[in-house]
Coordinates of C-alpha atoms in Angstrom, one line a residue:
M1275 CA -11.0 22.0 6.4
S1276 CA -7.6 24.2 6.1
T1277 CA -6.2 24.8 2.8
Y1278 CA -2.8 22.6 3.9
P1279 CA -2.0 20.4 2.9
N1280 CA -1.9 20.6 -0.8
V1281 CA -4.0 17.4 -2.0
N1282 CA -2.9 18.2 -5.6
E1283 CA 0.5 17.5 -4.2
T1284 CA -0.1 14.5 -2.6
K1285 CA -2.1 13.1 -5.5
E1286 CA 1.1 13.7 -7.8
I1287 CA 3.2 11.7 -4.9
I1288 CA 0.9 9.2 -5.1
K1289 CA 1.0 8.7 -8.8
Q1290 CA 4.5 8.4 -9.0
L1291 CA 4.5 6.0 -6.2
V1292 CA 1.9 3.5 -8.0
S1293 CA 3.7 4.2 -11.4
I1294 CA 6.9 2.0 -9.6
P1295 CA 6.4 -1.5 -9.7
S1296 CA 6.9 -3.0 -6.2
P1297 CA 5.4 -6.6 -5.9
S1298 CA 6.1 -7.7 -2.2
G1299 CA 9.8 -9.0 -2.6
Y1300 CA 10.8 -6.9 -5.5
T1301 CA 10.5 -3.2 -3.6
E1302 CA 14.2 -1.5 -3.9
N1303 CA 13.2 0.8 -6.5
V1304 CA 10.1 2.3 -4.6
I1305 CA 12.1 2.4 -1.3
Q1306 CA 14.7 4.3 -3.1
Y1307 CA 12.1 6.7 -4.2
V1308 CA 10.9 7.2 -0.7
D1309 CA 14.3 7.5 0.6
R1310 CA 15.4 10.3 -1.9
F1311 CA 12.2 12.3 -1.1
L1312 CA 13.2 12.3 2.7
Q1313 CA 16.6 12.8 2.4
D1314 CA 15.8 16.1 0.2
L1315 CA 14.1 17.2 3.3
Q1316 CA 16.9 16.5 5.5
V1317 CA 15.2 13.7 7.3
E1318 CA 17.1 11.0 9.3
T1319 CA 16.6 7.3 7.5
R1320 CA 17.6 4.1 7.9
R1321 CA 17.1 1.0 6.2
N1322 CA 16.2 -2.5 7.9
H1323 CA 17.6 -6.0 7.1
K1324 CA 14.2 -6.9 5.2
G1325 CA 14.6 -3.9 2.9
G1326 CA 12.0 -1.5 4.5
L1327 CA 12.9 2.1 5.5
I1328 CA 12.8 3.8 8.8
A1329 CA 12.4 7.7 9.3
T1330 CA 12.8 9.8 12.5
L1331 CA 11.7 13.0 13.6
P1332 CA 13.2 13.8 17.1
G1333 CA 10.8 15.0 19.7
E1334 CA 10.5 17.0 23.0
N1335 CA 10.5 13.5 24.7
D1336 CA 12.9 10.6 23.6
K1337 CA 11.8 8.2 26.5
E1338 CA 8.4 7.6 24.8
H1339 CA 8.1 7.6 20.9
R1340 CA 5.6 6.8 18.6
M1341 CA 5.8 4.8 15.3
L1342 CA 3.6 5.4 12.2
T1343 CA 3.4 2.8 9.3
A1344 CA 2.7 2.7 5.6
H1345 CA 3.6 -0.1 3.1
V1346 CA 4.8 0.4 -0.3
D1347 CA 4.7 -3.2 -1.3
T1348 CA 1.7 -4.3 -3.6
L1349 CA -0.2 -7.4 -4.7
G1350 CA 2.1 -9.1 -7.6
A1351 CA 2.9 -12.6 -9.1
M1352 CA 5.9 -14.5 -9.8
V1353 CA 6.3 -16.8 -12.9
K1354 CA 5.4 -20.4 -11.9
E1355 CA 6.1 -22.2 -14.8
V1356 CA 7.7 -21.4 -18.3
K1357 CA 4.9 -23.5 -20.6
D1358 CA 5.5 -25.2 -23.7
N1359 CA 3.0 -23.0 -25.6
G1360 CA 5.0 -20.2 -25.4
R1361 CA 3.1 -18.4 -22.3
L1362 CA 3.9 -18.2 -18.7
R1363 CA 2.1 -19.5 -15.8
L1364 CA 1.6 -17.5 -12.3
D1365 CA 1.9 -17.8 -9.1
L1366 CA 0.2 -14.9 -6.7
I1367 CA 1.8 -12.7 -4.1
G1368 CA -0.5 -11.4 -1.8
G1369 CA -4.6 -11.8 -1.0
F1370 CA -7.0 -11.5 -4.3
K1371 CA -8.2 -13.5 -7.1
Y1372 CA -7.3 -14.5 -10.3
N1373 CA -10.3 -12.7 -11.9
A1374 CA -9.2 -9.2 -10.6
I1375 CA -6.1 -9.0 -13.1
E1376 CA -8.0 -10.7 -16.0
G1377 CA -7.2 -8.9 -19.1
E1378 CA -4.3 -6.7 -17.3
Y1379 CA -1.1 -5.6 -18.9
C1380 CA 1.6 -6.6 -16.6
E1381 CA 5.7 -6.5 -16.8
I1382 CA 8.2 -9.5 -16.2
H1383 CA 11.0 -8.5 -14.4
T1384 CA 13.8 -10.7 -15.1
S1385 CA 16.8 -11.7 -12.7
S1386 CA 19.2 -9.9 -15.1
G1387 CA 17.3 -6.7 -15.0
K1388 CA 15.5 -6.9 -18.6
V1389 CA 11.7 -6.4 -18.6
F1390 CA 9.2 -7.5 -20.8
T1391 CA 5.5 -6.5 -21.2
G1392 CA 2.8 -8.9 -21.7
T1393 CA -1.1 -9.5 -20.7
I1394 CA -2.9 -11.8 -18.5
L1395 CA -5.3 -13.9 -20.1
M1396 CA -7.5 -16.9 -19.9
H1397 CA -6.2 -19.8 -21.9
Q1398 CA -9.8 -20.1 -23.1
T1399 CA -10.2 -16.5 -24.2
S1400 CA -11.5 -16.5 -27.7
V1401 CA -14.9 -17.2 -27.7
H1402 CA -14.7 -18.3 -31.3
V1403 CA -12.7 -20.9 -30.4
Y1404 CA -13.6 -22.3 -26.6
K1405 CA -17.0 -23.0 -26.0
N1406 CA -16.4 -22.2 -22.5
A1407 CA -14.6 -19.6 -22.4
G1408 CA -17.0 -17.4 -20.0
D1409 CA -17.7 -20.1 -17.5
A1410 CA -13.9 -21.7 -17.3
K1411 CA -12.7 -21.1 -14.0
R1412 CA -10.3 -17.9 -13.4
N1413 CA -7.5 -19.9 -11.7
Q1414 CA -3.8 -20.8 -11.6
E1415 CA -4.5 -23.5 -14.1
N1416 CA -6.5 -21.5 -16.9
M1417 CA -4.6 -18.4 -16.7
E1418 CA -1.7 -17.4 -18.2
V1419 CA 0.8 -14.7 -19.6
R1420 CA 0.9 -13.7 -23.1
I1421 CA 4.5 -12.3 -23.8
D1422 CA 5.0 -9.2 -26.2
A1423 CA 7.7 -11.2 -28.1
K1424 CA 7.9 -13.8 -30.8
V1425 CA 7.9 -17.0 -28.5
E1426 CA 6.2 -20.1 -29.3
N1427 CA 7.9 -22.7 -26.9
A1428 CA 9.6 -22.8 -23.5
K1429 CA 13.2 -23.0 -24.9
E1430 CA 12.7 -19.8 -26.7
I1431 CA 11.2 -18.2 -23.6
R1432 CA 14.1 -19.0 -21.4
E1433 CA 16.2 -17.6 -24.5
L1434 CA 14.8 -14.4 -23.6
G1435 CA 16.3 -14.5 -20.0
I1436 CA 12.7 -15.4 -18.6
E1437 CA 12.6 -18.0 -15.7
V1438 CA 10.7 -19.5 -13.1
G1439 CA 11.0 -17.1 -9.8
D1440 CA 10.7 -13.7 -12.0
F1441 CA 8.7 -11.0 -10.7
V1442 CA 5.4 -10.0 -12.6
S1443 CA 3.9 -6.4 -11.8
F1444 CA 0.5 -4.9 -12.7
D1445 CA 0.1 -1.8 -14.8
P1446 CA -1.5 0.5 -12.3
R1447 CA -3.5 2.7 -15.0
V1448 CA -3.3 5.4 -12.8
Q1449 CA -5.7 8.3 -13.8
L1450 CA -6.1 11.8 -11.8
A1451 CA -9.6 12.9 -12.3
D1452 CA -10.5 16.7 -12.6
N1453 CA -13.2 16.3 -10.0
G1454 CA -10.9 15.1 -7.4
F1455 CA -11.0 11.1 -8.0
I1456 CA -8.0 8.7 -8.0
K1457 CA -8.3 5.6 -9.6
S1458 CA -5.5 3.2 -9.7
R1459 CA -3.9 -0.2 -8.9
H1460 CA -1.9 -0.4 -5.7
L1461 CA -3.7 2.5 -4.0
D1462 CA -3.4 -0.2 -1.0
D1463 CA -1.1 1.3 0.2
K1464 CA 0.8 3.6 -1.7
A1465 CA -2.2 6.3 -0.9
S1466 CA -1.1 6.1 2.6
V1467 CA 2.7 6.3 1.6
G1468 CA 2.3 9.5 -0.2
I1469 CA 0.1 11.1 3.0
L1470 CA 2.7 10.1 5.5
L1471 CA 5.7 11.9 3.1
Q1472 CA 3.5 14.8 2.6
L1473 CA 3.0 15.0 6.4
I1474 CA 6.6 14.7 6.9
K1475 CA 7.0 17.4 4.4
R1476 CA 4.7 19.9 6.3
L1477 CA 6.2 19.1 9.7
K1478 CA 9.9 20.2 8.2
E1479 CA 8.5 23.2 6.2
E1480 CA 6.8 24.4 9.5
N1481 CA 9.6 23.7 11.7
V1482 CA 7.7 21.9 14.2
T1483 CA 9.2 20.3 16.9
L1484 CA 7.0 17.0 18.0
P1485 CA 6.1 16.2 21.4
Y1486 CA 7.3 12.3 21.2
T1487 CA 10.3 11.4 19.1
T1488 CA 8.3 9.7 16.1
H1489 CA 9.1 7.0 13.6
F1490 CA 7.8 6.5 10.0
L1491 CA 8.1 3.1 8.9
I1492 CA 7.8 2.3 5.0
S1493 CA 7.6 -1.6 5.3
N1494 CA 7.7 -3.7 2.3
N1495 CA 6.1 -6.6 3.4
E1496 CA 2.7 -5.9 4.6
E1497 CA 0.9 -7.7 1.9
I1498 CA 2.4 -11.3 3.1
G1499 CA 1.8 -10.6 6.8
Y1500 CA 4.9 -9.3 8.4
G1501 CA 5.9 -5.8 7.1
G1502 CA 5.8 -4.1 10.5
N1503 CA 6.6 -6.4 13.3
S1504 CA 10.2 -5.5 13.7
N1505 CA 12.5 -2.3 14.3
I1506 CA 9.9 -1.0 16.7
T1507 CA 11.9 0.7 19.4
P1508 CA 11.9 -0.4 22.9
E1509 CA 10.5 3.3 23.4
T1510 CA 7.8 3.0 21.3
V1511 CA 4.5 3.5 23.1
E1512 CA 1.9 4.1 19.9
Y1513 CA 2.1 2.4 17.1
L1514 CA -0.4 3.6 14.3
A1515 CA -0.8 1.7 10.9
V1516 CA -2.0 4.2 8.2
D1517 CA -3.6 1.8 5.5
M1518 CA -6.7 1.5 3.3
G1519 CA -10.2 1.8 4.7
A1520 CA -12.2 -1.0 3.2
M1521 CA -15.4 -0.4 1.4
G1522 CA -18.2 -2.6 0.8
D1523 CA -21.8 -4.2 1.8
G1524 CA -22.2 -3.4 5.4
Q1525 CA -19.0 -0.8 5.7
S1526 CA -19.7 2.6 6.8
T1527 CA -16.0 3.6 5.2
D1528 CA -16.6 5.9 2.1
E1529 CA -14.2 7.5 -0.2
Y1530 CA -14.6 10.9 1.1
T1531 CA -13.9 10.6 4.7
A1532 CA -10.9 9.4 7.3
S1533 CA -11.6 5.7 8.0
I1534 CA -10.7 4.5 11.9
C1535 CA -10.7 0.8 11.9
V1536 CA -12.0 -0.5 15.4
K1537 CA -11.7 -4.0 14.9
D1538 CA -10.6 -6.4 11.8
A1539 CA -9.6 -10.1 11.6
S1540 CA -7.2 -9.9 14.1
G1541 CA -9.5 -8.5 16.8
P1542 CA -10.2 -5.0 18.2
Y1543 CA -7.5 -2.0 17.8
H1544 CA -6.7 -0.4 21.1
F1545 CA -9.9 1.4 22.4
G1546 CA -8.2 4.2 24.3
L1547 CA -6.1 5.2 20.9
R1548 CA -9.5 4.9 18.8
K1549 CA -11.2 7.3 21.3
H1550 CA -8.5 9.8 21.3
L1551 CA -8.5 9.9 17.2
V1552 CA -12.3 10.3 17.2
E1553 CA -11.9 13.4 19.8
L1554 CA -9.2 14.7 17.6
A1555 CA -11.3 14.4 14.4
E1556 CA -14.3 15.8 15.8
S1557 CA -12.5 18.7 17.6
N1558 CA -11.0 19.6 14.6
D1559 CA -13.8 19.1 12.0
I1560 CA -12.2 16.4 10.5
G1561 CA -14.6 14.0 8.4
Y1562 CA -14.3 10.2 9.6
Q1563 CA -16.1 7.0 9.8
L1564 CA -15.8 4.1 12.6
D1565 CA -15.7 0.6 10.7
I1566 CA -15.0 -2.6 11.0
Y1567 CA -12.5 -4.6 8.3
P1568 CA -13.9 -8.7 8.5
Y1569 CA -11.1 -9.9 6.3
Y1570 CA -8.1 -7.6 7.0
G1571 CA -4.8 -7.4 9.0
S1572 CA -2.4 -4.7 8.8
D1573 CA 1.1 -4.1 10.0
A1574 CA -0.1 -2.9 13.4
S1575 CA -1.9 -6.1 14.3
A1576 CA 1.3 -8.4 12.9
A1577 CA 3.3 -6.4 15.6
I1578 CA 0.9 -7.2 18.2
R1579 CA 1.1 -11.2 17.3
A1580 CA 4.8 -10.7 17.1
G1581 CA 4.7 -10.0 21.2
H1582 CA 5.2 -6.1 21.0
D1583 CA 3.7 -4.2 24.1
I1584 CA 2.4 -1.4 22.1
V1585 CA -0.9 0.6 21.7
H1586 CA -2.0 0.2 18.4
G1587 CA -4.4 1.4 16.0
L1588 CA -5.3 1.8 12.3
I1589 CA -6.6 4.4 10.0
G1590 CA -6.6 5.3 6.4
P1591 CA -8.3 6.8 3.4
G1592 CA -11.2 4.6 2.1
I1593 CA -10.9 2.6 -1.0
D1594 CA -13.1 1.3 -3.4
S1595 CA -12.9 -2.2 -4.6
S1596 CA -9.9 -3.1 -3.0
H1597 CA -7.0 -5.5 -4.2
A1598 CA -8.8 -4.8 -7.8
Y1599 CA -8.8 -1.1 -9.8
E1600 CA -9.1 0.9 -6.9
R1601 CA -10.6 4.3 -6.1
T1602 CA -10.6 7.1 -3.7
H1603 CA -11.2 10.8 -3.5
E1604 CA -9.3 13.8 -2.6
T1605 CA -11.3 14.5 0.4
S1606 CA -10.6 11.2 2.0
L1607 CA -6.6 11.8 1.5
D1608 CA -6.8 15.4 3.0
Y1609 CA -9.0 14.5 6.3
T1610 CA -6.5 11.4 6.5
E1611 CA -3.5 13.7 6.4
Q1612 CA -4.9 16.1 8.8
L1613 CA -6.1 13.7 11.0
L1614 CA -2.6 12.6 11.4
Y1615 CA -1.0 16.0 11.7
H1616 CA -3.2 16.8 14.8
Y1617 CA -2.2 13.1 15.8
V1618 CA 1.4 13.7 15.9
L1619 CA 1.0 16.9 17.7
S1620 CA -1.1 15.5 20.4
G1621 CA -0.4 13.9 23.9
M1622 CA 0.2 10.5 24.4
V1623 CA -2.8 8.2 25.4
K1624 CA -2.2 6.6 29.0
Y1625 CA -4.0 3.1 28.7

């Protein structure tokens, strides 16, 4: 492996990204962070109407384009009900289960800009009071937010400015371990966003001219299914989503290599592009795994469903415990970044 990129720098970028609350629908602050990062590199950017960000690096060939995408939106919640017991009922944003957030610290973001802290708990939490504390279902009816404020009823909550529709974000609890692990909520997909930002920085520092004009879409609605299916230029031939590799029983993805997805719930990814990525990995000594993600969809598959005539692919770092308290290792970040570097400098797949 090469000594570039600086994976410690990549991890610091990821740490900053995961620390910015950005559940789907509430992503302006994190998009601003990414925009400032790219503007400091003197990279051309523009916003789309959905609130995403598109950065463009011109290439020698401007008739055929590439697009790479990663998403900054995360799992989260909204206030569903202001309860008479002085707590809040939630409605989830994204595909995860209530048990994944039990006991989690959170923030309530009001429409006026005020932020209140709280904790997501079972209503029947105390084993000294509720006989069924361990057996009750973790669902919308039983789970609630305990607000860190002196409130005992719905009226007092509303007097704080909290209302139905306010966004709720989860404490990422990010930690960078000395042995290379990074664990945090929202590595899906801020790990990949950090990788793309570091990739763009490397290309600018090396003054590289890409073979094809290449767009980088930082999407902000992937967790709800439609982040990357628009703003694809008519010249785009290849569209590569950079998103987490899912780990679990029967999966080959691990925390130490790049994961190349061959199929997910949307169906197979483009065979020619997959072969090309494998060849690049093998010829450059980049660790990788091929895998199928059975309950998964990406911005690339959303673009295909939207009718775009593109060659689509999906790669990313391996992430343990996806949509919960996630973890990966710096070698997976490094290998994924190296594979992307060689990919954007390579020739186009020809069907």
